[in-house]
Amino acid sequence: MSTTRAHLPAGLAAFDLTGRVALVTGSTRGLGRTIAEGLAAAGATVVVHGRSAEEGGIVAGEITDATGSAAHHAAFDVTDAAEVEAGIDRIERELGGIDVLVNNAGIQRRARIDEFRDEDWDALVQINLGAVFALSRRVSRGMIARGSGKLIQIGSVQSQFARPSIAAYAATKGAIVMFTRGLCADLGPHGVQANVIAPGYFETALTRALVDDEAFSAWVRGRTPAGRWGDPRDLVGAAVFLASAASDFVNGQTLYVDGGMTAVV
Ligand code: NDP
């Protein structure tokens, strides 16, 4: 008996995202913006997202110009339940369903634990974890109904390793690894895959203070076998893989894209 599954596209065609609708939260800048452009370059119709409709519109236009794929935009605060509901409703109505959700929107707050403020803890938990839960729950309903879908969470090397002043951030990024395994258990039987991309240190607005700190920047380069900070384009291959049919038997996993940082001491 042949082990070939005739209905699966062969070779590079398995990575083709033509006809898929992908929502990337927090894609007006930083890692999300590059991931959205990468998915569009692979053929997806992407929805650029952030809190500013104006910025979203500009970025969607740039992505269409760069890739030739249709790009739309949606503006809502991921921590506001009513806005999330209305935002996802509109995308589903106008584009006919969300095939790929990348839960990328996230924040960082730094302080030693004895000085860590309640409001910073609350914001981290709401955005980095609560919104991932709410969006995964909402979007998975359509995926279950269609019998297919891809949920991609953006973790971090802090899903596994801590550093001074970021205990709360590390707690949220660690939690989404277990949350994603739970999604795999619930959704795998319905043809839906949920996985985590865990980036190392990348230059974005979120890490500006670290990039500008020469001692820290040198530590990152020294601690990373690749000897450099990540370029957001380093994430595109992992994102296209986990968004496409090429990863249909990959579920509940965490893929570190970190230049080797978590592989070595
Ligand atoms: P940026 O600060 O550059 O971008 C964050 C994005 O999230 C923006 O588009 C922002 O839009 C959006 N966002 C933030 N809060 C909300 C909200 N409440 N509602 C809707 N959108 C929101 O971050 P990065 O690109 O650096 O980080 C992206 C993800 O990658 C995060 O989850 C982060 O934890 C993770 N990560 C980053 C690493 C790095 O080295 N940079 C390393 C490992 C993980 P706006 O504020 O305009 O609404």
PDB file of C-alpha atoms and ligand atoms in Angstrom:
ATOM      1  CA  MET A   1       0.000   0.000   0.000  1.00  0.00           C
ATOM      2  CA  SER A   2       1.335   3.421  -0.920  1.00  0.00           C
ATOM      3  CA  THR A   3       2.013   5.819   1.952  1.00  0.00           C
ATOM      4  CA  THR A   4       1.578   8.840  -0.337  1.00  0.00           C
ATOM      5  CA  ARG A   5      -1.466  10.966   0.532  1.00  0.00           C
ATOM      6  CA  ALA A   6      -2.661  11.935  -2.927  1.00  0.00           C
ATOM      7  CA  HIS A   7      -4.773  14.879  -1.754  1.00  0.00           C
ATOM      8  CA  LEU A   8      -1.790  16.707  -0.226  1.00  0.00           C
ATOM      9  CA  PRO A   9       0.073  19.064  -2.534  1.00  0.00           C
ATOM     10  CA  ALA A  10       3.608  17.908  -3.247  1.00  0.00           C
ATOM     11  CA  GLY A  11       6.848  19.787  -2.568  1.00  0.00           C
ATOM     12  CA  LEU A  12       6.811  23.564  -2.439  1.00  0.00           C
ATOM     13  CA  ALA A  13       3.120  23.690  -3.346  1.00  0.00           C
ATOM     14  CA  ALA A  14       2.403  22.591   0.250  1.00  0.00           C
ATOM     15  CA  PHE A  15       3.629  26.024   1.378  1.00  0.00           C
ATOM     16  CA  ASP A  16       1.345  27.952  -0.974  1.00  0.00           C
ATOM     17  CA  LEU A  17      -1.133  30.130   0.939  1.00  0.00           C
ATOM     18  CA  THR A  18      -3.209  31.223  -2.043  1.00  0.00           C
ATOM     19  CA  GLY A  19      -6.867  31.447  -1.057  1.00  0.00           C
ATOM     20  CA  ARG A  20      -6.140  31.542   2.697  1.00  0.00           C
ATOM     21  CA  VAL A  21      -7.188  34.483   4.862  1.00  0.00           C
ATOM     22  CA  ALA A  22      -4.648  35.314   7.588  1.00  0.00           C
ATOM     23  CA  LEU A  23      -5.172  37.734  10.489  1.00  0.00           C
ATOM     24  CA  VAL A  24      -1.927  38.834  12.164  1.00  0.00           C
ATOM     25  CA  THR A  25      -2.606  40.780  15.354  1.00  0.00           C
ATOM     26  CA  GLY A  26      -0.257  43.663  16.092  1.00  0.00           C
ATOM     27  CA  SER A  27       0.995  43.842  12.510  1.00  0.00           C
ATOM     28  CA  THR A  28       1.183  47.607  12.092  1.00  0.00           C
ATOM     29  CA  ARG A  29       4.899  47.359  12.946  1.00  0.00           C
ATOM     30  CA  GLY A  30       7.642  45.091  14.286  1.00  0.00           C
ATOM     31  CA  LEU A  31       7.618  41.319  13.954  1.00  0.00           C
ATOM     32  CA  GLY A  32       3.906  41.170  13.089  1.00  0.00           C
ATOM     33  CA  ARG A  33       4.303  43.495  10.128  1.00  0.00           C
ATOM     34  CA  THR A  34       7.048  41.339   8.600  1.00  0.00           C
ATOM     35  CA  ILE A  35       5.126  38.124   9.301  1.00  0.00           C
ATOM     36  CA  ALA A  36       2.045  39.618   7.566  1.00  0.00           C
ATOM     37  CA  GLU A  37       4.115  40.594   4.545  1.00  0.00           C
ATOM     38  CA  GLY A  38       5.708  37.124   4.463  1.00  0.00           C
ATOM     39  CA  LEU A  39       2.316  35.399   4.500  1.00  0.00           C
ATOM     40  CA  ALA A  40       1.106  37.739   1.742  1.00  0.00           C
ATOM     41  CA  ALA A  41       4.202  36.932  -0.322  1.00  0.00           C
ATOM     42  CA  ALA A  42       3.248  33.242   0.017  1.00  0.00           C
ATOM     43  CA  GLY A  43      -0.167  34.078  -1.448  1.00  0.00           C
ATOM     44  CA  ALA A  44      -2.374  34.745   1.590  1.00  0.00           C
ATOM     45  CA  THR A  45      -4.949  37.502   1.811  1.00  0.00           C
ATOM     46  CA  VAL A  46      -3.752  39.172   4.998  1.00  0.00           C
ATOM     47  CA  VAL A  47      -5.536  41.364   7.511  1.00  0.00           C
ATOM     48  CA  VAL A  48      -3.191  43.907   9.075  1.00  0.00           C
ATOM     49  CA  HIS A  49      -4.174  44.722  12.646  1.00  0.00           C
ATOM     50  CA  GLY A  50      -3.405  47.198  15.426  1.00  0.00           C
ATOM     51  CA  ARG A  51      -5.319  49.820  17.360  1.00  0.00           C
ATOM     52  CA  SER A  52      -4.884  52.516  14.711  1.00  0.00           C
ATOM     53  CA  ALA A  53      -7.022  52.191  11.553  1.00  0.00           C
ATOM     54  CA  GLU A  54      -4.879  54.816   9.878  1.00  0.00           C
ATOM     55  CA  GLU A  55      -1.617  52.913  10.447  1.00  0.00           C
ATOM     56  CA  GLY A  56      -3.315  49.640   9.476  1.00  0.00           C
ATOM     57  CA  GLY A  57      -4.478  51.121   6.176  1.00  0.00           C
ATOM     58  CA  ILE A  58      -1.024  52.441   5.338  1.00  0.00           C
ATOM     59  CA  VAL A  59       0.677  49.115   6.110  1.00  0.00           C
ATOM     60  CA  ALA A  60      -1.953  47.106   4.200  1.00  0.00           C
ATOM     61  CA  GLY A  61      -1.339  49.318   1.163  1.00  0.00           C
ATOM     62  CA  GLU A  62       2.424  48.825   1.440  1.00  0.00           C
ATOM     63  CA  ILE A  63       2.003  45.042   1.690  1.00  0.00           C
ATOM     64  CA  THR A  64      -0.260  44.934  -1.379  1.00  0.00           C
ATOM     65  CA  ASP A  65       2.261  47.034  -3.320  1.00  0.00           C
ATOM     66  CA  ALA A  66       5.170  44.811  -2.240  1.00  0.00           C
ATOM     67  CA  THR A  67       3.549  41.411  -2.783  1.00  0.00           C
ATOM     68  CA  GLY A  68       0.630  41.823  -5.190  1.00  0.00           C
ATOM     69  CA  SER A  69      -1.596  39.963  -2.691  1.00  0.00           C
ATOM     70  CA  ALA A  70      -4.729  41.625  -1.335  1.00  0.00           C
ATOM     71  CA  ALA A  71      -4.203  43.091   2.141  1.00  0.00           C
ATOM     72  CA  HIS A  72      -6.995  44.420   4.356  1.00  0.00           C
ATOM     73  CA  HIS A  73      -6.863  46.043   7.772  1.00  0.00           C
ATOM     74  CA  ALA A  74      -8.795  45.865  11.031  1.00  0.00           C
ATOM     75  CA  ALA A  75      -8.450  48.097  14.094  1.00  0.00           C
ATOM     76  CA  PHE A  76      -9.438  46.900  17.545  1.00  0.00           C
ATOM     77  CA  ASP A  77      -7.974  46.606  21.032  1.00  0.00           C
ATOM     78  CA  VAL A  78      -7.287  42.921  21.705  1.00  0.00           C
ATOM     79  CA  THR A  79      -8.147  43.405  25.388  1.00  0.00           C
ATOM     80  CA  ASP A  80     -11.657  44.737  24.697  1.00  0.00           C
ATOM     81  CA  ALA A  81     -14.102  41.816  24.377  1.00  0.00           C
ATOM     82  CA  ALA A  82     -16.760  43.791  22.475  1.00  0.00           C
ATOM     83  CA  GLU A  83     -14.195  45.197  20.027  1.00  0.00           C
ATOM     84  CA  VAL A  84     -12.715  41.725  19.444  1.00  0.00           C
ATOM     85  CA  GLU A  85     -16.174  40.285  18.736  1.00  0.00           C
ATOM     86  CA  ALA A  86     -17.110  43.085  16.339  1.00  0.00           C
ATOM     87  CA  GLY A  87     -13.698  43.029  14.640  1.00  0.00           C
ATOM     88  CA  ILE A  88     -13.695  39.269  13.998  1.00  0.00           C
ATOM     89  CA  ASP A  89     -17.367  39.360  12.908  1.00  0.00           C
ATOM     90  CA  ARG A  90     -16.540  41.969  10.289  1.00  0.00           C
ATOM     91  CA  ILE A  91     -13.520  40.076   8.927  1.00  0.00           C
ATOM     92  CA  GLU A  92     -15.525  36.837   8.709  1.00  0.00           C
ATOM     93  CA  ARG A  93     -18.421  38.617   6.994  1.00  0.00           C
ATOM     94  CA  GLU A  94     -16.265  40.467   4.478  1.00  0.00           C
ATOM     95  CA  LEU A  95     -13.605  37.831   3.768  1.00  0.00           C
ATOM     96  CA  GLY A  96     -15.556  34.633   4.431  1.00  0.00           C
ATOM     97  CA  GLY A  97     -13.634  33.212   7.411  1.00  0.00           C
ATOM     98  CA  ILE A  98     -10.168  33.272   8.978  1.00  0.00           C
ATOM     99  CA  ASP A  99      -7.922  30.349   7.997  1.00  0.00           C
ATOM    100  CA  VAL A 100      -4.813  31.527   9.855  1.00  0.00           C
ATOM    101  CA  LEU A 101      -4.647  33.505  13.099  1.00  0.00           C
ATOM    102  CA  VAL A 102      -1.257  34.760  14.274  1.00  0.00           C
ATOM    103  CA  ASN A 103      -1.566  35.987  17.875  1.00  0.00           C
ATOM    104  CA  ASN A 104       1.370  38.372  17.752  1.00  0.00           C
ATOM    105  CA  ALA A 105       0.213  41.546  19.581  1.00  0.00           C
ATOM    106  CA  GLY A 106       2.205  41.777  22.780  1.00  0.00           C
ATOM    107  CA  ILE A 107       3.866  44.138  25.209  1.00  0.00           C
ATOM    108  CA  GLN A 108       6.803  44.176  27.589  1.00  0.00           C
ATOM    109  CA  ARG A 109       7.108  45.801  31.053  1.00  0.00           C
ATOM    110  CA  ARG A 110      10.356  45.642  32.999  1.00  0.00           C
ATOM    111  CA  ALA A 111      11.019  46.059  36.748  1.00  0.00           C
ATOM    112  CA  ARG A 112      12.529  43.991  39.526  1.00  0.00           C
ATOM    113  CA  ILE A 113       9.789  41.911  41.166  1.00  0.00           C
ATOM    114  CA  ASP A 114       9.730  43.841  44.460  1.00  0.00           C
ATOM    115  CA  GLU A 115       8.978  47.025  42.502  1.00  0.00           C
ATOM    116  CA  PHE A 116       6.686  45.504  39.885  1.00  0.00           C
ATOM    117  CA  ARG A 117       3.404  47.430  39.650  1.00  0.00           C
ATOM    118  CA  ASP A 118      -0.058  45.820  39.644  1.00  0.00           C
ATOM    119  CA  GLU A 119      -1.070  47.724  36.507  1.00  0.00           C
ATOM    120  CA  ASP A 120       1.932  46.381  34.594  1.00  0.00           C
ATOM    121  CA  TRP A 121       1.192  42.805  35.681  1.00  0.00           C
ATOM    122  CA  ASP A 122      -2.461  43.262  34.662  1.00  0.00           C
ATOM    123  CA  ALA A 123      -1.549  44.723  31.257  1.00  0.00           C
ATOM    124  CA  LEU A 124       0.914  41.909  30.510  1.00  0.00           C
ATOM    125  CA  VAL A 125      -1.552  39.198  31.469  1.00  0.00           C
ATOM    126  CA  GLN A 126      -4.412  40.849  29.550  1.00  0.00           C
ATOM    127  CA  ILE A 127      -2.537  41.419  26.302  1.00  0.00           C
ATOM    128  CA  ASN A 128       0.042  38.612  26.170  1.00  0.00           C
ATOM    129  CA  LEU A 129      -2.219  35.871  27.551  1.00  0.00           C
ATOM    130  CA  GLY A 130      -5.876  36.943  27.921  1.00  0.00           C
ATOM    131  CA  ALA A 131      -6.113  38.226  24.349  1.00  0.00           C
ATOM    132  CA  VAL A 132      -4.476  35.049  23.010  1.00  0.00           C
ATOM    133  CA  PHE A 133      -7.173  33.048  24.825  1.00  0.00           C
ATOM    134  CA  ALA A 134     -10.046  35.280  23.645  1.00  0.00           C
ATOM    135  CA  LEU A 135      -8.959  35.430  20.001  1.00  0.00           C
ATOM    136  CA  SER A 136      -8.127  31.722  19.814  1.00  0.00           C
ATOM    137  CA  ARG A 137     -11.551  30.863  21.256  1.00  0.00           C
ATOM    138  CA  ARG A 138     -13.423  33.192  18.910  1.00  0.00           C
ATOM    139  CA  VAL A 139     -11.579  32.325  15.698  1.00  0.00           C
ATOM    140  CA  SER A 140     -11.436  28.570  16.396  1.00  0.00           C
ATOM    141  CA  ARG A 141     -15.249  28.388  16.127  1.00  0.00           C
ATOM    142  CA  GLY A 142     -15.146  29.070  12.383  1.00  0.00           C
ATOM    143  CA  MET A 143     -12.146  26.752  11.990  1.00  0.00           C
ATOM    144  CA  ILE A 144     -13.978  23.885  13.691  1.00  0.00           C
ATOM    145  CA  ALA A 145     -16.992  24.474  11.447  1.00  0.00           C
ATOM    146  CA  ARG A 146     -14.779  24.308   8.337  1.00  0.00           C
ATOM    147  CA  GLY A 147     -12.663  21.412   9.656  1.00  0.00           C
ATOM    148  CA  SER A 148      -9.360  23.229   9.147  1.00  0.00           C
ATOM    149  CA  GLY A 149      -7.312  26.144  10.456  1.00  0.00           C
ATOM    150  CA  LYS A 150      -3.970  27.306  11.801  1.00  0.00           C
ATOM    151  CA  LEU A 151      -3.418  29.084  15.116  1.00  0.00           C
ATOM    152  CA  ILE A 152       0.070  30.505  15.611  1.00  0.00           C
ATOM    153  CA  GLN A 153       1.064  32.124  18.908  1.00  0.00           C
ATOM    154  CA  ILE A 154       4.168  34.259  19.284  1.00  0.00           C
ATOM    155  CA  GLY A 155       6.098  33.087  22.349  1.00  0.00           C
ATOM    156  CA  SER A 156       9.670  34.002  23.169  1.00  0.00           C
ATOM    157  CA  VAL A 157      12.901  32.529  24.457  1.00  0.00           C
ATOM    158  CA  GLN A 158      11.287  33.693  27.712  1.00  0.00           C
ATOM    159  CA  SER A 159       8.751  30.886  27.213  1.00  0.00           C
ATOM    160  CA  GLN A 160      11.615  28.780  28.554  1.00  0.00           C
ATOM    161  CA  PHE A 161      14.255  31.048  30.139  1.00  0.00           C
ATOM    162  CA  ALA A 162      13.931  33.947  32.589  1.00  0.00           C
ATOM    163  CA  ARG A 163      16.040  37.097  33.009  1.00  0.00           C
ATOM    164  CA  PRO A 164      16.132  39.764  35.696  1.00  0.00           C
ATOM    165  CA  SER A 165      13.184  42.237  35.642  1.00  0.00           C
ATOM    166  CA  ILE A 166      10.867  40.245  33.347  1.00  0.00           C
ATOM    167  CA  ALA A 167       9.273  37.616  35.615  1.00  0.00           C
ATOM    168  CA  ALA A 168       5.757  38.706  34.610  1.00  0.00           C
ATOM    169  CA  TYR A 169       6.486  38.711  30.865  1.00  0.00           C
ATOM    170  CA  ALA A 170       8.122  35.269  31.185  1.00  0.00           C
ATOM    171  CA  ALA A 171       5.027  33.990  33.030  1.00  0.00           C
ATOM    172  CA  THR A 172       2.786  35.028  30.117  1.00  0.00           C
ATOM    173  CA  LYS A 173       5.089  33.622  27.452  1.00  0.00           C
ATOM    174  CA  GLY A 174       5.517  30.349  29.345  1.00  0.00           C
ATOM    175  CA  ALA A 175       1.758  30.051  29.791  1.00  0.00           C
ATOM    176  CA  ILE A 176       0.989  30.280  26.079  1.00  0.00           C
ATOM    177  CA  VAL A 177       3.117  27.193  25.439  1.00  0.00           C
ATOM    178  CA  MET A 178       0.830  25.142  27.696  1.00  0.00           C
ATOM    179  CA  PHE A 179      -2.253  26.954  26.387  1.00  0.00           C
ATOM    180  CA  THR A 180      -1.233  25.926  22.877  1.00  0.00           C
ATOM    181  CA  ARG A 181      -0.850  22.300  23.913  1.00  0.00           C
ATOM    182  CA  GLY A 182      -4.394  22.526  25.273  1.00  0.00           C
ATOM    183  CA  LEU A 183      -5.580  23.971  21.954  1.00  0.00           C
ATOM    184  CA  CYS A 184      -3.936  21.032  20.219  1.00  0.00           C
ATOM    185  CA  ALA A 185      -5.881  18.617  22.428  1.00  0.00           C
ATOM    186  CA  ASP A 186      -9.193  20.390  21.815  1.00  0.00           C
ATOM    187  CA  LEU A 187      -8.783  21.255  18.145  1.00  0.00           C
ATOM    188  CA  GLY A 188      -6.582  18.516  16.674  1.00  0.00           C
ATOM    189  CA  PRO A 189      -9.572  16.211  16.209  1.00  0.00           C
ATOM    190  CA  HIS A 190     -11.240  19.003  14.171  1.00  0.00           C
ATOM    191  CA  GLY A 191      -8.398  19.432  11.695  1.00  0.00           C
ATOM    192  CA  VAL A 192      -6.989  22.560  13.356  1.00  0.00           C
ATOM    193  CA  GLN A 193      -3.309  22.973  14.274  1.00  0.00           C
ATOM    194  CA  ALA A 194      -2.009  25.299  17.017  1.00  0.00           C
ATOM    195  CA  ASN A 195       1.704  25.972  17.386  1.00  0.00           C
ATOM    196  CA  VAL A 196       4.054  28.550  18.915  1.00  0.00           C
ATOM    197  CA  ILE A 197       6.855  30.459  17.226  1.00  0.00           C
ATOM    198  CA  ALA A 198       9.333  31.501  19.928  1.00  0.00           C
ATOM    199  CA  PRO A 199      11.636  34.265  18.685  1.00  0.00           C
ATOM    200  CA  GLY A 200      15.001  35.082  20.229  1.00  0.00           C
ATOM    201  CA  TYR A 201      16.138  38.698  20.462  1.00  0.00           C
ATOM    202  CA  PHE A 202      14.917  40.787  17.501  1.00  0.00           C
ATOM    203  CA  GLU A 203      15.325  44.494  16.840  1.00  0.00           C
ATOM    204  CA  THR A 204      11.890  46.177  17.128  1.00  0.00           C
ATOM    205  CA  ALA A 205      10.239  49.032  19.068  1.00  0.00           C
ATOM    206  CA  LEU A 206       9.673  46.542  21.908  1.00  0.00           C
ATOM    207  CA  THR A 207      13.410  45.916  22.330  1.00  0.00           C
ATOM    208  CA  ARG A 208      14.676  49.432  21.456  1.00  0.00           C
ATOM    209  CA  ALA A 209      15.978  50.044  25.004  1.00  0.00           C
ATOM    210  CA  LEU A 210      17.957  46.781  24.878  1.00  0.00           C
ATOM    211  CA  VAL A 211      19.351  47.396  21.386  1.00  0.00           C
ATOM    212  CA  ASP A 212      20.516  50.852  22.484  1.00  0.00           C
ATOM    213  CA  ASP A 213      22.230  49.427  25.586  1.00  0.00           C
ATOM    214  CA  GLU A 214      25.611  48.470  24.075  1.00  0.00           C
ATOM    215  CA  ALA A 215      26.551  46.147  26.955  1.00  0.00           C
ATOM    216  CA  PHE A 216      23.260  44.250  26.608  1.00  0.00           C
ATOM    217  CA  SER A 217      23.482  44.211  22.829  1.00  0.00           C
ATOM    218  CA  ALA A 218      26.984  42.698  23.033  1.00  0.00           C
ATOM    219  CA  TRP A 219      25.653  40.109  25.494  1.00  0.00           C
ATOM    220  CA  VAL A 220      22.905  39.115  23.005  1.00  0.00           C
ATOM    221  CA  ARG A 221      25.430  38.720  20.189  1.00  0.00           C
ATOM    222  CA  GLY A 222      27.784  36.711  22.417  1.00  0.00           C
ATOM    223  CA  ARG A 223      25.013  34.520  23.841  1.00  0.00           C
ATOM    224  CA  THR A 224      23.534  33.724  20.404  1.00  0.00           C
ATOM    225  CA  PRO A 225      25.420  31.094  18.362  1.00  0.00           C
ATOM    226  CA  ALA A 226      24.460  33.023  15.184  1.00  0.00           C
ATOM    227  CA  GLY A 227      26.380  35.988  16.671  1.00  0.00           C
ATOM    228  CA  ARG A 228      23.717  38.601  15.929  1.00  0.00           C
ATOM    229  CA  TRP A 229      20.259  39.949  16.740  1.00  0.00           C
ATOM    230  CA  GLY A 230      17.388  38.465  14.769  1.00  0.00           C
ATOM    231  CA  ASP A 231      16.066  40.234  11.682  1.00  0.00           C
ATOM    232  CA  PRO A 232      12.236  40.041  11.532  1.00  0.00           C
ATOM    233  CA  ARG A 233      12.589  38.366   8.114  1.00  0.00           C
ATOM    234  CA  ASP A 234      14.156  35.394   9.960  1.00  0.00           C
ATOM    235  CA  LEU A 235      10.624  34.535  11.173  1.00  0.00           C
ATOM    236  CA  VAL A 236       8.925  34.330   7.791  1.00  0.00           C
ATOM    237  CA  GLY A 237       9.903  30.746   6.949  1.00  0.00           C
ATOM    238  CA  ALA A 238       8.545  29.442  10.255  1.00  0.00           C
ATOM    239  CA  ALA A 239       5.347  31.473   9.882  1.00  0.00           C
ATOM    240  CA  VAL A 240       4.650  30.289   6.315  1.00  0.00           C
ATOM    241  CA  PHE A 241       5.377  26.688   7.344  1.00  0.00           C
ATOM    242  CA  LEU A 242       3.016  26.778  10.342  1.00  0.00           C
ATOM    243  CA  ALA A 243       0.316  28.610   8.324  1.00  0.00           C
ATOM    244  CA  SER A 244       0.388  26.136   5.439  1.00  0.00           C
ATOM    245  CA  ALA A 245      -0.526  22.550   4.572  1.00  0.00           C
ATOM    246  CA  ALA A 246       3.168  21.692   5.021  1.00  0.00           C
ATOM    247  CA  SER A 247       2.536  21.599   8.798  1.00  0.00           C
ATOM    248  CA  ASP A 248      -0.743  19.657   8.800  1.00  0.00           C
ATOM    249  CA  PHE A 249       0.750  16.938  11.073  1.00  0.00           C
ATOM    250  CA  VAL A 250       2.566  19.415  13.378  1.00  0.00           C
ATOM    251  CA  ASN A 251       0.443  20.352  16.388  1.00  0.00           C
ATOM    252  CA  GLY A 252       1.047  21.709  19.896  1.00  0.00           C
ATOM    253  CA  GLN A 253       4.726  22.436  19.207  1.00  0.00           C
ATOM    254  CA  THR A 254       7.027  25.350  19.986  1.00  0.00           C
ATOM    255  CA  LEU A 255       9.494  26.303  17.267  1.00  0.00           C
ATOM    256  CA  TYR A 256      12.383  28.425  18.553  1.00  0.00           C
ATOM    257  CA  VAL A 257      13.677  30.885  15.963  1.00  0.00           C
ATOM    258  CA  ASP A 258      16.512  32.261  18.047  1.00  0.00           C
ATOM    259  CA  GLY A 259      19.827  31.801  16.244  1.00  0.00           C
ATOM    260  CA  GLY A 260      20.460  28.828  18.529  1.00  0.00           C
ATOM    261  CA  MET A 261      20.212  30.721  21.838  1.00  0.00           C
ATOM    262  CA  THR A 262      18.075  28.150  23.668  1.00  0.00           C
ATOM    263  CA  ALA A 263      20.200  25.249  22.438  1.00  0.00           C
ATOM    264  CA  VAL A 264      23.346  26.307  24.321  1.00  0.00           C
ATOM    265  CA  VAL A 265      24.459  27.493  27.760  1.00  0.00           C
TER     266      VAL A 265
HETATM  267  P1  NDP B   1       6.085  45.997  18.762  1.00  0.00           P
HETATM  268  O1  NDP B   1       5.940  46.798  20.017  1.00  0.00           O
HETATM  269  O2  NDP B   1       7.059  46.438  17.725  1.00  0.00           O
HETATM  270  O3  NDP B   1       4.627  45.827  18.065  1.00  0.00           O
HETATM  271  C1  NDP B   1       3.537  45.425  18.847  1.00  0.00           C
HETATM  272  C2  NDP B   1       2.282  45.392  17.993  1.00  0.00           C
HETATM  273  O4  NDP B   1       1.193  44.978  18.834  1.00  0.00           O
HETATM  274  C3  NDP B   1       1.893  46.715  17.390  1.00  0.00           C
HETATM  275  O5  NDP B   1       1.340  46.527  16.109  1.00  0.00           O
HETATM  276  C4  NDP B   1       0.820  47.208  18.357  1.00  0.00           C
HETATM  277  O6  NDP B   1      -0.086  48.081  17.709  1.00  0.00           O
HETATM  278  C5  NDP B   1       0.128  45.919  18.755  1.00  0.00           C
HETATM  279  N1  NDP B   1      -0.583  46.007  20.022  1.00  0.00           N
HETATM  280  C6  NDP B   1      -0.047  46.201  21.255  1.00  0.00           C
HETATM  281  N2  NDP B   1      -1.023  46.249  22.173  1.00  0.00           N
HETATM  282  C7  NDP B   1      -2.181  46.056  21.511  1.00  0.00           C
HETATM  283  C8  NDP B   1      -3.556  46.008  21.908  1.00  0.00           C
HETATM  284  N3  NDP B   1      -3.936  46.149  23.188  1.00  0.00           N
HETATM  285  N4  NDP B   1      -4.508  45.804  20.965  1.00  0.00           N
HETATM  286  C9  NDP B   1      -4.146  45.671  19.665  1.00  0.00           C
HETATM  287  N5  NDP B   1      -2.877  45.715  19.221  1.00  0.00           N
HETATM  288  C10 NDP B   1      -1.915  45.909  20.139  1.00  0.00           C
HETATM  289  O7  NDP B   1       6.402  44.506  19.259  1.00  0.00           O
HETATM  290  P2  NDP B   1       7.299  43.337  18.596  1.00  0.00           P
HETATM  291  O8  NDP B   1       7.075  43.274  17.142  1.00  0.00           O
HETATM  292  O9  NDP B   1       8.672  43.417  19.111  1.00  0.00           O
HETATM  293  O10 NDP B   1       6.646  42.056  19.309  1.00  0.00           O
HETATM  294  C11 NDP B   1       5.608  41.311  18.702  1.00  0.00           C
HETATM  295  C12 NDP B   1       5.426  40.019  19.499  1.00  0.00           C
HETATM  296  O11 NDP B   1       6.634  39.279  19.483  1.00  0.00           O
HETATM  297  C13 NDP B   1       5.060  40.232  20.955  1.00  0.00           C
HETATM  298  O12 NDP B   1       4.141  39.235  21.359  1.00  0.00           O
HETATM  299  C14 NDP B   1       6.386  40.035  21.680  1.00  0.00           C
HETATM  300  O13 NDP B   1       6.225  39.625  23.004  1.00  0.00           O
HETATM  301  C15 NDP B   1       7.016  38.963  20.819  1.00  0.00           C
HETATM  302  N6  NDP B   1       8.462  38.862  20.886  1.00  0.00           N
HETATM  303  C16 NDP B   1       9.265  39.905  20.491  1.00  0.00           C
HETATM  304  C17 NDP B   1      10.631  39.761  20.533  1.00  0.00           C
HETATM  305  C18 NDP B   1      11.565  40.826  20.088  1.00  0.00           C
HETATM  306  O14 NDP B   1      12.784  40.621  20.218  1.00  0.00           O
HETATM  307  N7  NDP B   1      11.099  41.955  19.574  1.00  0.00           N
HETATM  308  C19 NDP B   1      11.260  38.516  20.996  1.00  0.00           C
HETATM  309  C20 NDP B   1      10.334  37.493  21.382  1.00  0.00           C
HETATM  310  C21 NDP B   1       8.987  37.676  21.316  1.00  0.00           C
HETATM  311  P3  NDP B   1      -0.559  49.491  18.355  1.00  0.00           P
HETATM  312  O15 NDP B   1       0.223  49.713  19.624  1.00  0.00           O
HETATM  313  O16 NDP B   1      -0.256  50.485  17.289  1.00  0.00           O
HETATM  314  O17 NDP B   1      -2.021  49.299  18.583  1.00  0.00           O
END
